[in-house]
CSV table of C-alpha atoms in Angstrom, one decimal:
chain,number,residue,atom,x,y,z
Z,69,MET,CA,26.4,-272.1,-170.2
Z,70,ALA,CA,29.2,-270.2,-168.4
Z,71,LYS,CA,33.0,-270.5,-168.5
Z,72,LEU,CA,34.5,-271.1,-165.1
Z,73,VAL,CA,38.2,-271.0,-164.1
Z,74,VAL,CA,38.6,-272.9,-160.8
Z,75,PHE,CA,41.8,-272.1,-159.0
Z,76,GLY,CA,42.5,-275.0,-156.7
Z,77,GLY,CA,40.3,-277.0,-159.0
Z,78,THR,CA,41.8,-280.3,-158.0
Z,79,GLY,CA,41.5,-279.8,-154.3
Z,80,TYR,CA,38.5,-280.9,-152.1
Z,81,ALA,CA,36.1,-277.9,-152.5
Z,82,GLY,CA,37.4,-276.9,-155.9
Z,83,GLY,CA,37.1,-280.4,-157.3
Z,84,LYS,CA,33.5,-280.7,-156.1
Z,85,ILE,CA,32.6,-277.3,-157.6
Z,86,ALA,CA,34.2,-278.2,-160.9
Z,87,GLU,CA,32.4,-281.6,-161.0
Z,88,GLU,CA,29.0,-280.0,-160.2
Z,89,ALA,CA,29.5,-277.2,-162.8
Z,90,ARG,CA,30.5,-279.7,-165.5
Z,91,SER,CA,27.4,-281.8,-164.8
Z,92,ARG,CA,25.3,-278.6,-165.5
Z,93,GLY,CA,27.0,-278.0,-168.9
Z,94,HIS,CA,29.4,-275.3,-167.9
Z,95,GLU,CA,32.8,-275.1,-169.4
Z,96,VAL,CA,35.3,-275.5,-166.6
Z,97,LEU,CA,39.1,-275.2,-166.5
Z,98,ALA,CA,40.6,-276.5,-163.2
Z,99,VAL,CA,43.9,-274.9,-162.3
Z,100,SER,CA,46.3,-276.2,-159.8
Z,101,ARG,CA,50.0,-276.4,-159.3
Z,102,ASN,CA,50.3,-280.1,-160.4
Z,103,ALA,CA,47.2,-280.3,-162.6
Z,104,GLU,CA,47.1,-283.2,-165.1
Z,105,GLY,CA,44.5,-284.4,-167.5
Z,106,GLU,CA,41.6,-283.0,-169.7
Z,107,GLY,CA,40.1,-279.9,-168.5
Z,108,THR,CA,43.0,-279.0,-166.1
Z,109,ARG,CA,45.9,-276.8,-166.3
Z,110,ALA,CA,49.1,-276.5,-164.2
Z,111,GLY,CA,49.7,-272.9,-162.9
Z,112,SER,CA,49.5,-270.7,-159.8
Z,113,LEU,CA,47.0,-268.0,-158.9
Z,114,TYR,CA,49.9,-266.0,-157.6
Z,115,ASP,CA,51.7,-265.8,-160.9
Z,116,GLU,CA,50.0,-262.5,-162.2
Z,117,ALA,CA,50.9,-263.3,-165.9
Z,118,PHE,CA,49.4,-266.8,-165.6
Z,119,LEU,CA,46.3,-265.5,-163.8
Z,120,ALA,CA,45.6,-262.9,-166.5
Z,121,GLU,CA,46.2,-265.4,-169.3
Z,122,ALA,CA,44.0,-268.2,-167.7
Z,123,ALA,CA,41.2,-265.9,-166.9
Z,124,LYS,CA,40.8,-264.6,-170.5
Z,125,GLY,CA,37.1,-265.1,-171.5
Z,126,ALA,CA,36.1,-266.4,-168.1
Z,127,ASP,CA,32.6,-265.7,-166.7
Z,128,VAL,CA,33.5,-266.7,-163.2
Z,129,LEU,CA,36.7,-267.0,-161.4
Z,130,VAL,CA,36.4,-269.5,-158.6
Z,131,ILE,CA,39.0,-269.2,-155.7
Z,132,ALA,CA,39.3,-272.4,-153.8
Z,133,VAL,CA,42.8,-272.1,-152.3
Z,134,HIS,CA,44.1,-272.0,-148.8
Z,135,GLY,CA,43.9,-268.6,-147.1
Z,136,GLN,CA,47.3,-269.0,-145.7
Z,137,SER,CA,49.0,-269.5,-149.1
Z,138,GLY,CA,49.1,-265.7,-149.8
Z,139,LEU,CA,45.6,-265.2,-150.9
Z,140,LEU,CA,45.1,-262.0,-149.1
Z,141,ASP,CA,47.9,-260.3,-151.1
Z,142,ALA,CA,46.5,-261.6,-154.3
Z,143,VAL,CA,42.9,-260.1,-153.9
Z,144,PRO,CA,43.7,-256.9,-155.8
Z,145,SER,CA,45.2,-258.8,-158.7
Z,146,ILE,CA,42.2,-261.2,-158.8
Z,147,ALA,CA,39.8,-258.2,-158.7
Z,148,GLN,CA,41.6,-256.5,-161.5
Z,149,VAL,CA,41.6,-259.6,-163.8
Z,150,ALA,CA,37.9,-260.1,-163.0
Z,151,LYS,CA,37.2,-256.5,-164.0
Z,152,ASP,CA,39.2,-256.8,-167.2
Z,153,ASN,CA,37.1,-259.9,-168.2
Z,154,GLY,CA,33.7,-258.8,-166.9
Z,155,ALA,CA,33.8,-261.8,-164.7
Z,156,ARG,CA,32.4,-262.5,-161.3
Z,157,ILE,CA,34.5,-263.9,-158.4
Z,158,GLY,CA,33.3,-266.8,-156.3
Z,159,VAL,CA,35.4,-267.5,-153.2
Z,160,VAL,CA,35.4,-270.8,-151.1
Z,161,GLY,CA,35.5,-269.4,-147.6
Z,162,GLY,CA,35.8,-270.6,-144.1
Z,163,ALA,CA,33.4,-271.0,-141.2
Z,164,GLY,CA,35.6,-269.1,-138.6
Z,165,SER,CA,34.3,-265.6,-139.6
Z,166,LEU,CA,30.7,-266.6,-139.0
Z,167,HIS,CA,29.0,-265.3,-135.8
Z,168,VAL,CA,27.7,-268.0,-133.4
Z,169,ALA,CA,24.5,-266.1,-132.9
Z,170,GLU,CA,23.2,-262.6,-134.0
Z,171,GLY,CA,25.4,-260.2,-132.2
Z,172,GLY,CA,27.5,-262.8,-130.7
Z,173,PRO,CA,31.2,-263.6,-131.2
Z,174,ARG,CA,32.6,-265.1,-134.3
Z,175,LEU,CA,33.3,-268.8,-134.3
Z,176,ILE,CA,37.1,-268.3,-134.4
Z,177,ASP,CA,36.8,-266.2,-131.2
Z,178,THR,CA,35.1,-268.8,-129.1
Z,179,PRO,CA,37.0,-270.9,-126.6
Z,180,GLU,CA,36.1,-274.2,-128.4
Z,181,PHE,CA,37.6,-273.2,-131.7
Z,182,PRO,CA,40.7,-275.5,-132.2
Z,183,ASP,CA,44.0,-273.8,-132.1
Z,184,GLU,CA,45.2,-275.8,-135.0
Z,185,TYR,CA,42.6,-274.2,-137.4
Z,186,LYS,CA,43.1,-270.5,-136.2
Z,187,GLY,CA,45.9,-269.7,-138.7
Z,188,GLU,CA,43.8,-270.7,-141.8
Z,189,ALA,CA,40.5,-269.4,-140.4
Z,190,GLY,CA,42.2,-266.0,-139.4
Z,191,ALA,CA,43.6,-265.7,-142.9
Z,192,HIS,CA,40.2,-266.2,-144.4
Z,193,VAL,CA,38.6,-263.5,-142.1
Z,194,GLU,CA,41.2,-261.2,-143.6
Z,195,VAL,CA,40.4,-262.2,-147.1
Z,196,LEU,CA,36.6,-261.7,-146.6
Z,197,GLU,CA,37.2,-258.1,-145.3
Z,198,ALA,CA,39.4,-257.4,-148.3
Z,199,PHE,CA,36.7,-258.4,-150.6
Z,200,ARG,CA,34.1,-256.3,-148.8
Z,201,LYS,CA,36.4,-253.3,-149.3
Z,202,LEU,CA,36.7,-253.8,-153.1
Z,203,PRO,CA,35.1,-251.2,-155.3
Z,204,GLU,CA,31.4,-251.5,-156.1
Z,205,ASP,CA,32.3,-252.6,-159.7
Z,206,VAL,CA,33.9,-255.8,-158.6
Z,207,ASP,CA,31.2,-258.5,-158.4
Z,208,TRP,CA,32.0,-261.3,-156.0
Z,209,PHE,CA,30.4,-263.7,-153.5
Z,210,TYR,CA,31.9,-265.7,-150.7
Z,211,VAL,CA,30.5,-269.0,-149.5
Z,212,SER,CA,31.2,-270.2,-145.9
Z,213,PRO,CA,30.6,-273.8,-145.2
Z,214,ALA,CA,29.3,-275.2,-142.0
Z,215,ALA,CA,31.8,-275.8,-139.2
Z,216,GLU,CA,32.2,-279.4,-140.2
Z,217,PHE,CA,33.3,-279.5,-143.8
Z,218,GLY,CA,36.1,-281.4,-145.5
Z,219,ALA,CA,37.1,-284.8,-146.8
Z,220,TRP,CA,37.1,-286.0,-143.2
Z,221,ALA,CA,33.4,-285.1,-143.0
Z,222,GLU,CA,32.2,-286.2,-146.3
Z,223,GLY,CA,28.5,-287.0,-146.7
Z,224,GLU,CA,26.3,-288.2,-149.4
Z,225,ARG,CA,24.8,-285.7,-152.0
Z,226,THR,CA,21.3,-284.9,-150.8
Z,227,GLY,CA,20.5,-281.7,-152.6
Z,228,GLU,CA,18.9,-280.6,-149.3
Z,229,PHE,CA,20.5,-277.8,-147.2
Z,230,ARG,CA,19.9,-274.4,-145.8
Z,231,LEU,CA,21.4,-271.0,-146.7
Z,232,GLY,CA,22.2,-268.3,-144.1
Z,233,GLY,CA,24.1,-265.1,-143.9
Z,234,ASP,CA,26.7,-264.1,-141.4
Z,235,VAL,CA,25.5,-266.4,-138.6
Z,236,LEU,CA,26.6,-270.0,-138.2
Z,237,LEU,CA,23.8,-272.4,-139.1
Z,238,THR,CA,23.2,-275.3,-136.7
Z,239,ASP,CA,20.9,-278.2,-136.4
Z,240,GLU,CA,18.6,-279.1,-133.5
Z,241,ASN,CA,21.5,-280.8,-131.7
Z,242,GLY,CA,23.9,-277.8,-132.2
Z,243,GLY,CA,25.8,-279.4,-134.9
Z,244,SER,CA,27.0,-277.6,-138.1
Z,245,LYS,CA,27.8,-279.7,-141.1
Z,246,ILE,CA,27.7,-279.8,-144.8
Z,247,GLY,CA,29.0,-282.4,-147.3
Z,248,GLY,CA,31.2,-281.4,-150.3
Z,249,ALA,CA,28.7,-282.3,-153.0
Z,250,ASP,CA,26.0,-280.3,-151.4
Z,251,TYR,CA,28.2,-277.3,-150.8
Z,252,ALA,CA,29.1,-277.4,-154.4
Z,253,ILE,CA,25.5,-277.5,-155.3
Z,254,ALA,CA,24.9,-274.3,-153.3
Z,255,PHE,CA,28.0,-272.7,-154.8
Z,256,VAL,CA,27.0,-273.5,-158.5
Z,257,ASP,CA,23.4,-272.4,-157.8
Z,258,GLU,CA,24.7,-269.0,-157.0
Z,259,ILE,CA,26.5,-268.9,-160.4
Z,260,ASP,CA,23.4,-270.0,-162.3
Z,261,LYS,CA,21.1,-267.7,-160.4
Z,262,PRO,CA,22.9,-264.9,-158.6
Z,263,GLU,CA,21.3,-263.8,-155.3
Z,264,HIS,CA,24.2,-262.7,-153.2
Z,265,ARG,CA,26.1,-260.1,-155.1
Z,266,ARG,CA,29.1,-258.7,-153.1
Z,267,GLN,CA,27.9,-260.8,-150.2
Z,268,ARG,CA,29.0,-263.6,-148.0
Z,269,PHE,CA,26.5,-266.4,-147.4
Z,270,CYS,CA,26.7,-269.8,-145.6
Z,271,VAL,CA,25.4,-273.2,-146.2
Z,272,ALA,CA,24.7,-276.1,-143.8
Z,273,TYR,CA,22.2,-279.0,-143.3
């Protein structure tokens, strides 16, 4: 059993990850600005004193917050706290940094990518690069969902999905989807059996 601290733990992805981890017997503390109830705590990832205190004894720090909320600037602090606790960092990422084909453009750079998502997607592109530049003694993983992912595209829990690397996974019709529960399964699987140390991977049906 591991101890997880999930920042953004009452949001869509963070909540699904917290739920999945608890179902497997892990100890989970869900942190958000307005957290209430058992197993939750109110606080901010961007408060360095709170971050250090909340992370004490953690095995995994799960970062499930918006990229545009200042996440890039917080990466050094997150890395230091993880090192101090011997913890791994798991990041809920975006799909925009995935390439549409091997050697092809990133999804965010295609004409079809919606303008309203470019700010958040661009922020997560920078966050991923910041993690890739961290020293070798910082252990992290970054999970990009499929292009269609969120409460608006919720699906049933199936336990069936595919994993990929830096290239967007699509189905036979060109669609790219993953439900929240199945994304969480893939995320917690990586915690239980690490196979992507200091790597980004993606998950889709």
